[in-house]
Amino acid sequence: MAITLHHWRNGTAFEGVGDRYSDVTNPATGEVTARLALAAGSDVNAVVEAAVAAFPAWRDTSLAARTRVLFRFRELLNARKPELAEIITSEHGKVLSDALGEVSRGQEVVEFACGIPHLLKGGFTENASTRVDVHSVRQPLGVVGIVSPFNFPAMVPLWFFPLAIAAGNAVILKPSEKVPTAALWLAELWKEAGLPDGVFNVLNGDRTAVDGLLTHPDVESVSFVGSTPVARYVYETAAAHGKRVQALGGAKNHMVVLPDADLDLAADQAVNGGYGSAGERCMAISAVVAVGSIADELVERIKARTLRLRTGDGTRGCDMGPLVTAQAQQRVSGYVDAGEKAGAVLVVDGREVRPDSDGAGFFVGPTLFDHVGTDMSIYTDEIFGPVLSVVRVDSYDEAVQLINRNAYGNGTAIFTNDGGAARQFANEIRVGMVGVNVPVPVPMAYYSFGGWKHSLFGDSHAHGTEGVQFFTRGKVITTRWLDPSHGGINLGFPENA
Ligand code: NAD
């Protein structure tokens, strides 16, 4: 009998009253490993209540004390990250090394948040007017909601909650119902680190839970990451309810290879960026744009590397794991069928994969298409699987137009040895994160992560200084201390003298 996972409220597991459940599976075997309680509306209220109650004391806890909790959390996470990586692999399917990498990238945001005393420093102007001083502070919002996707069970929540907590907010995390255990594990780690109960809470569920957060009057902000249609809905609904909102959506990332590029490097990186995490990354490369005469040679080199990849259970040292669910497997296979039917050349067919795994896992092997047309669904849609499409163009300008016309603008990369071309590309491409000879240009924690166009709704990117601003409100204080020579009554509008 699979275990039942509940919510986390006030520093302990919380059963709630919801009577709906969903299955959590191990994608490498197809086995159901847990059933997850899905929140009812009143469960949302109960969790929000706990966060509301915890907020005032945490807000008033000194920066020194808050930072000490952050440092303890960082040390615990660092020491125990193999445990978390195993959880991620067992529910998401990505290979263990990749799961460890995701935790490390999340940990970098915790390390950035350890500098919160410096990040929250305001400005001070002495004598702005005669004997009048002005200073600015940033204060926490209150209760903040985070809604995360399945593909990074730890890293995406870690983009947000370390800064939210460090800044003095109380957090409610609604993880993806496909991968809930990482969030509950992180909640226990916070407790061990000494975070007061109620400051970090986990609400499990589906749309009912999300809608509850988007409309609850005591939730001040929503940070969402997921597919574009849901991101748009979350953005519009939360904004209509007066909340601050950042909603990161889907992607279709292009990697341009110019004729002067190092083709071995480009082929290596197309394979890494295309098939890492079975293509279930919002920064995955899904379209390789081959410019000019190098296309045949590039496709040959990518093909040779693709054929060498081992697909299987993520705990067995394979290169690539399964997709997250049987539905995802069917969807991705359906796109391969559609690409073939539309006339693209299927160079490597992942539907024929023989995975290294026990049981009926959700596998599609690495798939490579050549001569992909921009009207084909394998090009227009976000497939979110290990399907790499090669689009051939005649010129650099054509490549740039293709990318700039695309509805998404999350990540992109250019491979070239021409510094001038790379510089021009970085300057004129309408995409939020750009790599030069780097296929998956995920910014460091002290920069901010976010795309353009349909890849992000709202104006704040995740973490970095934009994250600090998102989780705080600015306040400016103008001060005059009386001195023995104060000027008496003056009903005029305050002017600077
Ligand atoms: P999803 O949109 O299906 O789910 C994301 C979250 O929203 C989950 O917590 C889910 O429970 C909730 N949700 C789903 N449907 C909802 C609805 N109708 N109303 C309210 N809430 C709903 O996304 P996913 O499949 O979990 O994740 C994959 C997607 O996330 C891809 O499109 C990927 O590109 C995107 N993603 C984007 C980024 C980024 O930084 N831009 C990062 C990671 C993933």
Coordinates of C-alpha atoms and ligand atoms in Angstrom, one line a residue:
M1 CA 0.0 0.0 0.0
A2 CA 1.5 3.3 -1.1
I3 CA 2.0 6.0 1.6
T4 CA -0.2 9.1 1.7
L5 CA 1.5 12.5 1.5
H6 CA -0.2 15.5 3.1
H7 CA 0.4 19.2 3.4
W8 CA 2.9 20.9 5.8
R9 CA 1.6 23.6 8.1
N10 CA 3.0 25.2 11.2
G11 CA 6.1 23.0 11.2
T12 CA 4.3 19.7 10.9
A13 CA 2.3 17.4 8.5
F14 CA -1.2 18.6 8.1
E15 CA -3.9 16.2 6.8
G16 CA -6.6 18.7 5.8
V17 CA -10.1 17.8 4.9
G18 CA -9.7 17.3 1.1
D19 CA -10.9 13.9 0.0
R20 CA -9.3 13.9 -3.5
Y21 CA -6.0 12.2 -4.1
S22 CA -3.6 11.8 -7.0
D23 CA -0.9 9.1 -7.7
V24 CA 2.8 9.8 -7.5
T25 CA 4.8 7.4 -9.7
N26 CA 8.4 6.4 -10.3
P27 CA 8.7 7.2 -14.0
A28 CA 11.5 4.7 -14.5
T29 CA 9.3 1.7 -13.4
G30 CA 5.8 3.0 -13.7
E31 CA 5.2 2.0 -10.1
V32 CA 2.8 4.1 -7.9
T33 CA 5.0 5.1 -4.9
A34 CA 2.6 7.4 -3.0
R35 CA -0.8 9.0 -3.1
L36 CA -1.0 12.7 -2.6
A37 CA -3.7 14.5 -0.8
L38 CA -5.1 17.3 -2.9
A39 CA -6.2 20.4 -1.0
A40 CA -9.8 21.5 -0.6
G41 CA -10.6 25.2 -0.4
S42 CA -10.7 25.1 3.3
D43 CA -7.3 23.5 3.4
V44 CA -6.0 26.6 1.6
N45 CA -7.5 28.8 4.2
A46 CA -6.0 26.8 7.0
V47 CA -2.5 27.0 5.6
V48 CA -2.8 30.7 4.8
E49 CA -4.0 31.3 8.4
A50 CA -0.8 29.6 9.7
A51 CA 1.4 31.7 7.5
V52 CA -0.5 34.9 8.5
A53 CA 0.0 34.1 12.2
A54 CA 3.7 33.4 11.7
F55 CA 4.5 36.5 9.7
P56 CA 4.7 39.3 12.3
A57 CA 7.3 37.7 14.5
W58 CA 9.4 36.6 11.6
R59 CA 9.2 40.1 10.1
D60 CA 10.4 41.5 13.3
T61 CA 13.2 39.0 13.8
S62 CA 16.6 40.7 13.4
L63 CA 18.5 40.3 10.2
A64 CA 21.3 38.8 12.1
A65 CA 19.0 36.0 13.5
R66 CA 17.3 35.5 10.1
T67 CA 20.6 35.1 8.4
R68 CA 21.8 32.6 10.9
V69 CA 18.8 30.4 10.0
L70 CA 19.7 30.8 6.3
F71 CA 23.3 29.7 6.9
R72 CA 22.1 26.7 8.9
F73 CA 19.7 25.7 6.1
R74 CA 22.6 26.1 3.6
E75 CA 24.9 23.8 5.6
L76 CA 22.2 21.1 6.0
L77 CA 21.2 21.3 2.3
N78 CA 24.8 21.0 1.3
A79 CA 25.5 18.0 3.6
R80 CA 22.3 16.1 2.6
K81 CA 21.8 16.9 -1.0
P82 CA 22.4 13.3 -2.2
E83 CA 19.2 12.4 -0.3
L84 CA 17.2 15.1 -2.1
A85 CA 18.7 14.1 -5.4
E86 CA 17.5 10.6 -4.9
I87 CA 14.0 11.8 -4.2
I88 CA 14.0 13.9 -7.3
T89 CA 15.2 11.0 -9.5
S90 CA 12.5 8.7 -8.0
E91 CA 9.6 11.0 -8.8
H92 CA 10.8 13.0 -11.8
G93 CA 13.0 10.4 -13.5
K94 CA 16.1 12.6 -14.3
V95 CA 19.4 10.9 -13.8
L96 CA 21.0 11.2 -10.4
S97 CA 23.9 13.5 -11.5
D98 CA 21.4 15.9 -13.1
A99 CA 19.3 15.8 -9.9
L100 CA 22.3 16.7 -7.9
G101 CA 23.1 19.5 -10.3
E102 CA 19.7 21.0 -9.9
V103 CA 20.0 21.0 -6.1
S104 CA 23.4 22.7 -6.4
R105 CA 22.0 25.4 -8.6
G106 CA 19.2 25.9 -6.1
Q107 CA 21.7 26.0 -3.2
E108 CA 23.4 28.9 -5.0
V109 CA 20.2 31.0 -4.4
V110 CA 20.4 30.1 -0.7
E111 CA 24.0 31.3 -0.6
F112 CA 22.9 34.5 -2.3
A113 CA 20.1 35.0 0.2
C114 CA 22.6 34.6 3.0
G115 CA 23.8 38.1 2.0
I116 CA 20.3 39.6 2.7
P117 CA 21.6 42.2 5.2
H118 CA 23.6 43.8 2.4
L119 CA 20.8 43.2 -0.2
L120 CA 18.2 45.0 2.0
K121 CA 20.4 48.1 2.7
G122 CA 18.6 51.2 1.7
G123 CA 19.8 54.7 0.9
F124 CA 20.4 57.7 3.2
T125 CA 20.5 61.3 2.3
E126 CA 21.6 63.7 5.1
N127 CA 20.4 67.3 5.0
A128 CA 18.1 66.8 2.0
S129 CA 16.5 70.0 3.1
T130 CA 17.9 72.0 6.0
R131 CA 18.2 69.6 8.9
V132 CA 15.9 67.1 7.1
D133 CA 17.2 63.6 6.3
V134 CA 15.7 61.0 4.0
H135 CA 16.2 57.3 4.0
S136 CA 14.7 54.3 2.3
V137 CA 14.0 50.8 3.5
R138 CA 12.6 47.6 2.0
Q139 CA 10.1 45.7 4.0
P140 CA 8.6 42.2 3.5
L141 CA 5.2 41.7 1.8
G142 CA 3.6 39.3 4.2
V143 CA 2.3 35.9 3.0
V144 CA 3.7 34.9 -0.4
G145 CA 2.7 32.0 -2.6
I146 CA 4.9 30.0 -4.9
V147 CA 3.5 27.5 -7.5
S148 CA 6.1 25.3 -9.1
P149 CA 6.3 22.9 -12.1
F150 CA 7.3 19.2 -12.2
N151 CA 10.5 19.6 -14.0
F152 CA 12.7 21.1 -11.2
P153 CA 11.1 19.8 -8.0
A154 CA 13.8 21.5 -5.9
M155 CA 15.6 24.2 -8.0
V156 CA 12.5 26.2 -9.1
P157 CA 11.1 26.5 -5.6
L158 CA 14.6 27.4 -4.5
W159 CA 14.7 30.3 -7.0
F160 CA 12.1 32.0 -4.8
F161 CA 11.8 30.9 -1.2
P162 CA 15.3 31.6 0.1
L163 CA 15.0 35.2 -0.7
A164 CA 11.3 35.4 0.3
I165 CA 12.2 34.0 3.7
A166 CA 15.4 35.9 4.1
A167 CA 13.5 39.2 3.4
G168 CA 11.0 38.4 6.3
N169 CA 8.0 36.9 4.4
A170 CA 6.0 33.8 5.3
V171 CA 5.9 31.3 2.4
I172 CA 3.3 28.9 1.0
L173 CA 4.8 26.5 -1.6
K174 CA 2.4 24.6 -3.9
P175 CA 4.6 22.1 -5.7
S176 CA 3.7 20.1 -8.7
E177 CA 1.4 17.2 -7.8
K178 CA 3.7 14.9 -9.9
V179 CA 6.8 15.5 -7.6
P180 CA 5.6 16.6 -4.2
T181 CA 8.2 14.9 -1.9
A182 CA 11.1 17.3 -2.5
A183 CA 9.0 20.2 -1.1
L184 CA 8.1 18.3 2.0
W185 CA 11.7 17.3 2.5
L186 CA 12.8 20.9 2.3
A187 CA 10.1 21.8 4.8
E188 CA 11.6 19.4 7.3
L189 CA 15.0 20.8 6.6
W190 CA 13.8 24.4 7.4
K191 CA 12.5 23.1 10.7
E192 CA 15.9 21.5 11.5
A193 CA 17.6 24.8 10.5
G194 CA 15.5 26.6 13.2
L195 CA 13.0 28.4 11.0
P196 CA 10.0 29.3 13.2
D197 CA 6.9 27.2 12.5
G198 CA 4.5 28.6 10.0
V199 CA 7.1 30.6 8.0
F200 CA 7.5 27.9 5.4
N201 CA 4.4 25.8 4.5
V202 CA 3.6 23.3 1.7
L203 CA 0.1 23.1 0.2
N204 CA -0.4 20.1 -2.1
G205 CA -3.0 20.0 -4.7
D206 CA -4.1 20.9 -8.2
R207 CA -6.1 23.8 -9.6
T208 CA -8.3 24.2 -6.5
A209 CA -5.2 24.9 -4.4
V210 CA -3.7 27.3 -7.0
D211 CA -7.0 29.2 -7.3
G212 CA -7.3 29.4 -3.6
L213 CA -3.9 31.1 -3.4
L214 CA -4.6 33.4 -6.4
T215 CA -7.8 34.8 -4.9
H216 CA -7.1 34.7 -1.1
P217 CA -7.1 38.2 0.3
D218 CA -4.2 37.5 2.7
V219 CA -1.8 36.3 0.0
E220 CA 0.3 39.3 -1.1
S221 CA 2.1 37.8 -4.1
V222 CA 2.3 34.8 -6.4
S223 CA 5.5 33.5 -8.1
F224 CA 4.5 30.9 -10.7
V225 CA 6.5 28.7 -13.0
G226 CA 4.9 26.4 -15.5
S227 CA 3.4 26.1 -19.0
T228 CA 2.4 29.3 -20.9
P229 CA -1.4 29.0 -20.8
V230 CA -1.4 28.4 -17.0
A231 CA 1.2 31.2 -16.5
R232 CA -1.1 33.6 -18.4
Y233 CA -4.1 32.5 -16.3
V234 CA -2.2 32.8 -13.1
Y235 CA -0.9 36.3 -14.0
E236 CA -4.3 37.6 -15.0
T237 CA -6.1 36.1 -12.0
A238 CA -3.6 37.1 -9.4
A239 CA -3.3 40.6 -10.8
A240 CA -7.1 41.0 -10.9
H241 CA -7.0 40.2 -7.2
G242 CA -4.6 42.9 -6.5
K243 CA -1.5 40.7 -6.1
R244 CA 2.1 41.2 -7.1
V245 CA 2.8 38.4 -9.6
Q246 CA 5.6 37.0 -11.6
A247 CA 4.6 34.1 -13.9
L248 CA 7.3 32.3 -15.9
G249 CA 5.9 30.2 -18.8
G250 CA 7.0 27.8 -21.5
A251 CA 9.8 28.0 -24.0
K252 CA 11.1 27.0 -27.4
N253 CA 14.9 27.5 -27.4
H254 CA 17.0 27.9 -30.5
M255 CA 20.7 27.2 -30.9
V256 CA 22.2 28.9 -33.9
V257 CA 25.3 27.3 -35.4
L258 CA 27.2 29.6 -37.8
P259 CA 29.5 28.2 -40.5
D260 CA 32.7 29.1 -38.6
A261 CA 31.7 27.3 -35.4
D262 CA 33.7 24.4 -33.9
L263 CA 31.3 21.7 -35.1
D264 CA 32.4 19.1 -32.5
L265 CA 31.7 21.6 -29.7
A266 CA 28.4 22.5 -31.3
A267 CA 27.4 18.8 -31.7
D268 CA 28.3 18.0 -28.1
Q269 CA 26.4 20.9 -26.8
A270 CA 23.3 20.3 -29.0
V271 CA 23.1 16.8 -27.5
N272 CA 23.7 18.1 -23.9
G273 CA 21.2 20.9 -24.3
G274 CA 18.6 18.8 -26.2
Y275 CA 18.6 15.6 -24.3
G276 CA 19.6 16.5 -20.8
S277 CA 16.8 15.8 -18.4
A278 CA 15.0 14.1 -21.3
G279 CA 14.4 17.6 -22.8
E280 CA 12.2 18.4 -19.8
R281 CA 13.9 21.7 -19.1
C282 CA 12.5 25.2 -19.9
M283 CA 16.1 26.0 -21.1
A284 CA 16.4 22.8 -23.2
I285 CA 17.6 23.3 -26.8
S286 CA 14.7 22.2 -29.1
A287 CA 15.7 23.7 -32.4
V288 CA 19.2 23.7 -33.8
V289 CA 19.4 26.3 -36.5
A290 CA 22.1 25.3 -39.0
V291 CA 23.3 28.2 -41.0
G292 CA 24.7 27.6 -44.6
S293 CA 26.8 24.7 -45.8
I294 CA 27.6 23.1 -42.5
A295 CA 24.2 21.5 -42.0
D296 CA 25.0 18.0 -43.4
E297 CA 28.2 17.7 -41.3
L298 CA 26.5 19.0 -38.2
V299 CA 23.6 16.6 -38.4
E300 CA 26.1 13.7 -38.9
R301 CA 28.0 14.7 -35.8
I302 CA 24.9 15.1 -33.7
K303 CA 23.5 11.8 -34.9
A304 CA 26.7 9.9 -34.0
R305 CA 26.6 11.3 -30.4
T306 CA 22.8 10.7 -30.1
L307 CA 23.2 7.0 -31.0
R308 CA 25.8 6.6 -28.2
L309 CA 23.4 7.8 -25.4
R310 CA 22.2 5.3 -22.9
T311 CA 18.6 5.7 -21.8
G312 CA 17.2 4.1 -18.7
D313 CA 16.6 4.2 -14.9
G314 CA 18.2 7.4 -13.6
T315 CA 19.8 5.4 -10.7
R316 CA 21.9 3.2 -13.0
G317 CA 24.4 5.6 -14.5
C318 CA 22.5 6.1 -17.8
D319 CA 22.8 9.4 -19.7
M320 CA 19.1 10.0 -19.9
G321 CA 16.0 9.0 -17.9
P322 CA 12.3 8.6 -18.6
L323 CA 9.7 11.2 -19.1
V324 CA 7.7 12.1 -16.1
T325 CA 4.4 10.4 -16.8
A326 CA 2.7 7.9 -19.2
Q327 CA 0.8 10.9 -20.6
A328 CA 4.0 12.8 -21.3
Q329 CA 5.4 9.7 -23.0
Q330 CA 2.4 9.5 -25.2
R331 CA 2.4 13.2 -26.0
V332 CA 6.1 13.2 -27.1
S333 CA 5.7 10.0 -29.2
G334 CA 2.7 11.7 -30.8
Y335 CA 4.9 14.6 -31.8
V336 CA 7.4 12.2 -33.4
D337 CA 4.6 10.6 -35.4
A338 CA 3.4 14.1 -36.4
G339 CA 6.9 15.2 -37.5
E340 CA 7.3 12.1 -39.6
K341 CA 3.9 12.6 -41.2
A342 CA 4.7 16.3 -41.9
G343 CA 7.7 15.3 -43.9
A344 CA 10.7 16.0 -41.6
V345 CA 13.5 13.6 -41.9
L346 CA 13.7 11.3 -38.9
V347 CA 17.4 10.7 -38.3
V348 CA 17.2 9.0 -34.9
D349 CA 13.9 7.5 -33.7
G350 CA 13.5 7.5 -29.9
R351 CA 10.3 5.5 -30.1
E352 CA 12.4 2.4 -30.6
V353 CA 14.4 2.8 -27.5
R354 CA 15.3 -0.2 -25.4
P355 CA 15.8 1.3 -21.9
D356 CA 17.9 0.0 -19.1
S357 CA 15.1 -0.3 -16.5
D358 CA 12.9 -2.8 -14.7
G359 CA 9.2 -2.4 -15.2
A360 CA 7.1 -0.3 -17.5
G361 CA 8.8 3.1 -17.4
F362 CA 7.8 6.1 -19.4
F363 CA 10.6 6.1 -21.9
V364 CA 11.2 7.9 -25.2
G365 CA 14.7 7.8 -26.4
P366 CA 16.6 10.7 -27.9
T367 CA 15.1 11.7 -31.2
L368 CA 16.6 13.7 -34.0
F369 CA 14.8 15.3 -36.9
D370 CA 16.4 17.1 -39.9
H371 CA 14.9 19.4 -42.5
V372 CA 12.2 20.6 -40.1
G373 CA 9.8 23.1 -41.5
T374 CA 8.7 26.1 -39.4
D375 CA 5.1 25.2 -40.0
M376 CA 5.4 21.7 -38.5
S377 CA 4.1 21.1 -35.0
I378 CA 7.5 19.7 -33.9
Y379 CA 8.8 23.2 -34.5
T380 CA 5.9 25.4 -33.4
D381 CA 5.0 23.6 -30.2
E382 CA 6.9 23.2 -26.9
I383 CA 7.3 19.4 -27.0
F384 CA 9.1 19.1 -23.6
G385 CA 10.8 15.8 -24.5
P386 CA 14.0 14.6 -26.0
V387 CA 13.2 15.7 -29.5
L388 CA 15.8 17.8 -31.3
S389 CA 14.8 19.5 -34.6
V390 CA 17.4 20.8 -37.1
V391 CA 16.1 23.7 -39.1
R392 CA 18.3 24.7 -42.0
V393 CA 18.6 28.4 -43.0
D394 CA 20.8 30.2 -45.5
S395 CA 22.0 33.2 -43.5
Y396 CA 22.6 34.7 -40.0
D397 CA 19.8 37.2 -40.7
E398 CA 17.3 34.4 -41.4
A399 CA 18.3 32.7 -38.2
V400 CA 17.7 35.9 -36.2
Q401 CA 14.4 36.6 -37.8
L402 CA 13.2 33.0 -37.0
I403 CA 14.0 33.4 -33.3
N404 CA 12.7 37.0 -33.0
R405 CA 9.4 35.9 -34.7
N406 CA 8.9 33.0 -32.2
A407 CA 6.2 33.5 -29.6
Y408 CA 8.6 32.4 -26.8
G409 CA 11.7 34.1 -25.6
N410 CA 13.2 32.2 -22.8
G411 CA 16.8 31.1 -23.8
T412 CA 18.8 30.9 -27.0
A413 CA 22.5 30.3 -27.9
I414 CA 24.8 31.0 -30.8
F415 CA 27.9 28.9 -31.6
T416 CA 30.6 30.7 -33.5
N417 CA 34.2 31.8 -33.3
D418 CA 33.3 35.3 -34.6
G419 CA 33.2 37.7 -31.6
G420 CA 31.5 40.4 -33.7
A421 CA 28.7 38.1 -34.8
A422 CA 28.2 36.8 -31.2
R423 CA 28.1 40.4 -30.0
Q424 CA 25.5 41.4 -32.6
F425 CA 23.4 38.4 -31.8
A426 CA 23.4 39.2 -28.1
N427 CA 22.4 42.7 -28.9
E428 CA 19.6 42.1 -31.3
I429 CA 18.0 38.9 -30.2
R430 CA 14.6 39.2 -28.5
V431 CA 15.2 36.6 -25.8
G432 CA 15.8 36.9 -22.1
M433 CA 18.8 34.6 -21.6
V434 CA 21.5 34.3 -24.3
G435 CA 24.5 31.9 -24.5
V436 CA 27.6 32.4 -26.6
N437 CA 29.0 28.9 -27.2
V438 CA 27.0 27.9 -24.1
P439 CA 23.8 25.9 -24.9
V440 CA 21.8 26.3 -21.6
P441 CA 22.6 29.8 -20.3
V442 CA 21.0 29.7 -16.9
P443 CA 22.1 32.8 -15.0
M444 CA 23.9 32.6 -11.7
A445 CA 21.9 33.3 -8.5
Y446 CA 23.1 36.9 -8.3
Y447 CA 21.7 37.6 -11.7
S448 CA 18.0 37.2 -12.4
F449 CA 16.4 34.3 -14.4
G450 CA 13.6 35.0 -16.8
G451 CA 12.4 35.1 -20.4
W452 CA 10.7 37.5 -22.7
K453 CA 7.4 37.4 -24.6
H454 CA 5.2 34.3 -23.8
S455 CA 7.9 32.9 -21.5
L456 CA 7.2 35.4 -18.7
F457 CA 4.2 37.4 -17.6
G458 CA 4.8 40.3 -15.2
D459 CA 7.9 42.4 -15.0
S460 CA 10.1 40.7 -12.4
H461 CA 12.5 37.9 -13.1
A462 CA 13.4 35.3 -10.5
H463 CA 16.2 35.7 -7.9
G464 CA 19.1 38.1 -8.1
T465 CA 18.3 41.7 -7.2
E466 CA 14.9 41.5 -9.0
G467 CA 14.0 38.7 -6.6
V468 CA 14.9 40.9 -3.6
Q469 CA 12.7 43.7 -5.1
F470 CA 9.8 41.3 -5.8
F471 CA 9.6 40.0 -2.2
T472 CA 9.9 43.5 -0.6
R473 CA 8.1 46.8 -0.8
G474 CA 10.1 50.1 -0.7
K475 CA 9.4 52.8 1.8
V476 CA 11.0 56.3 2.0
I477 CA 11.1 58.1 5.3
T478 CA 11.6 61.8 5.6
T479 CA 12.8 62.9 9.1
R480 CA 13.3 66.2 10.9
W481 CA 14.4 66.2 14.5
L482 CA 13.6 69.5 16.1
D483 CA 16.5 71.6 17.2
P484 CA 16.4 74.6 19.6
S485 CA 15.9 77.0 16.7
H486 CA 12.9 75.4 15.0
G487 CA 10.9 77.7 12.9
G488 CA 7.4 77.6 14.3
I489 CA 4.2 77.2 12.4
N490 CA 4.2 77.3 8.6
L491 CA 1.1 76.2 6.7
G492 CA 2.9 76.4 3.3
F493 CA 3.6 73.3 1.1
P494 CA 6.9 71.7 2.3
E495 CA 9.6 73.1 0.1
N496 CA 13.3 72.3 0.2
A497 CA 15.3 75.0 1.8
Ligands
NAD1 P1 2.0 23.1 -15.6 O1 1.6 24.5 -16.2 O2 1.2 22.0 -16.0 O3 2.0 23.1 -14.0 C1 2.7 24.1 -13.3 C2 1.9 24.3 -11.9 O4 0.6 24.8 -12.2 C3 1.7 23.0 -11.1 O5 2.0 23.2 -9.8 C4 0.3 22.6 -11.4 O6 -0.3 21.9 -10.4 C5 -0.4 24.0 -11.6 N1 -1.5 23.9 -12.6 C6 -1.6 23.1 -13.7 N2 -2.7 23.4 -14.4 C7 -3.3 24.4 -13.7 C8 -4.5 25.2 -13.9 N3 -5.3 24.9 -15.0 N4 -4.8 26.2 -13.1 C9 -4.0 26.4 -12.0 N5 -2.9 25.8 -11.8 C10 -2.5 24.8 -12.6 O7 3.5 22.9 -16.0 P2 4.4 21.6 -15.8 O8 4.0 20.6 -16.8 O9 4.4 21.2 -14.4 O10 5.9 22.1 -16.1 C11 6.4 22.2 -17.4 C12 6.2 23.6 -18.0 O11 6.8 24.5 -17.2 C13 6.8 23.7 -19.4 O12 6.0 24.5 -20.2 C14 8.1 24.5 -19.1 O13 8.6 25.2 -20.1 C15 7.7 25.4 -17.9 N6 8.8 25.8 -17.2 C16 9.2 27.1 -17.3 C17 10.3 27.6 -16.6 C18 10.7 29.0 -16.8 O14 11.6 29.4 -16.1 N7 10.2 29.8 -17.8 C19 11.0 26.8 -15.7 C20 10.5 25.5 -15.6 C21 9.4 25.0 -16.3

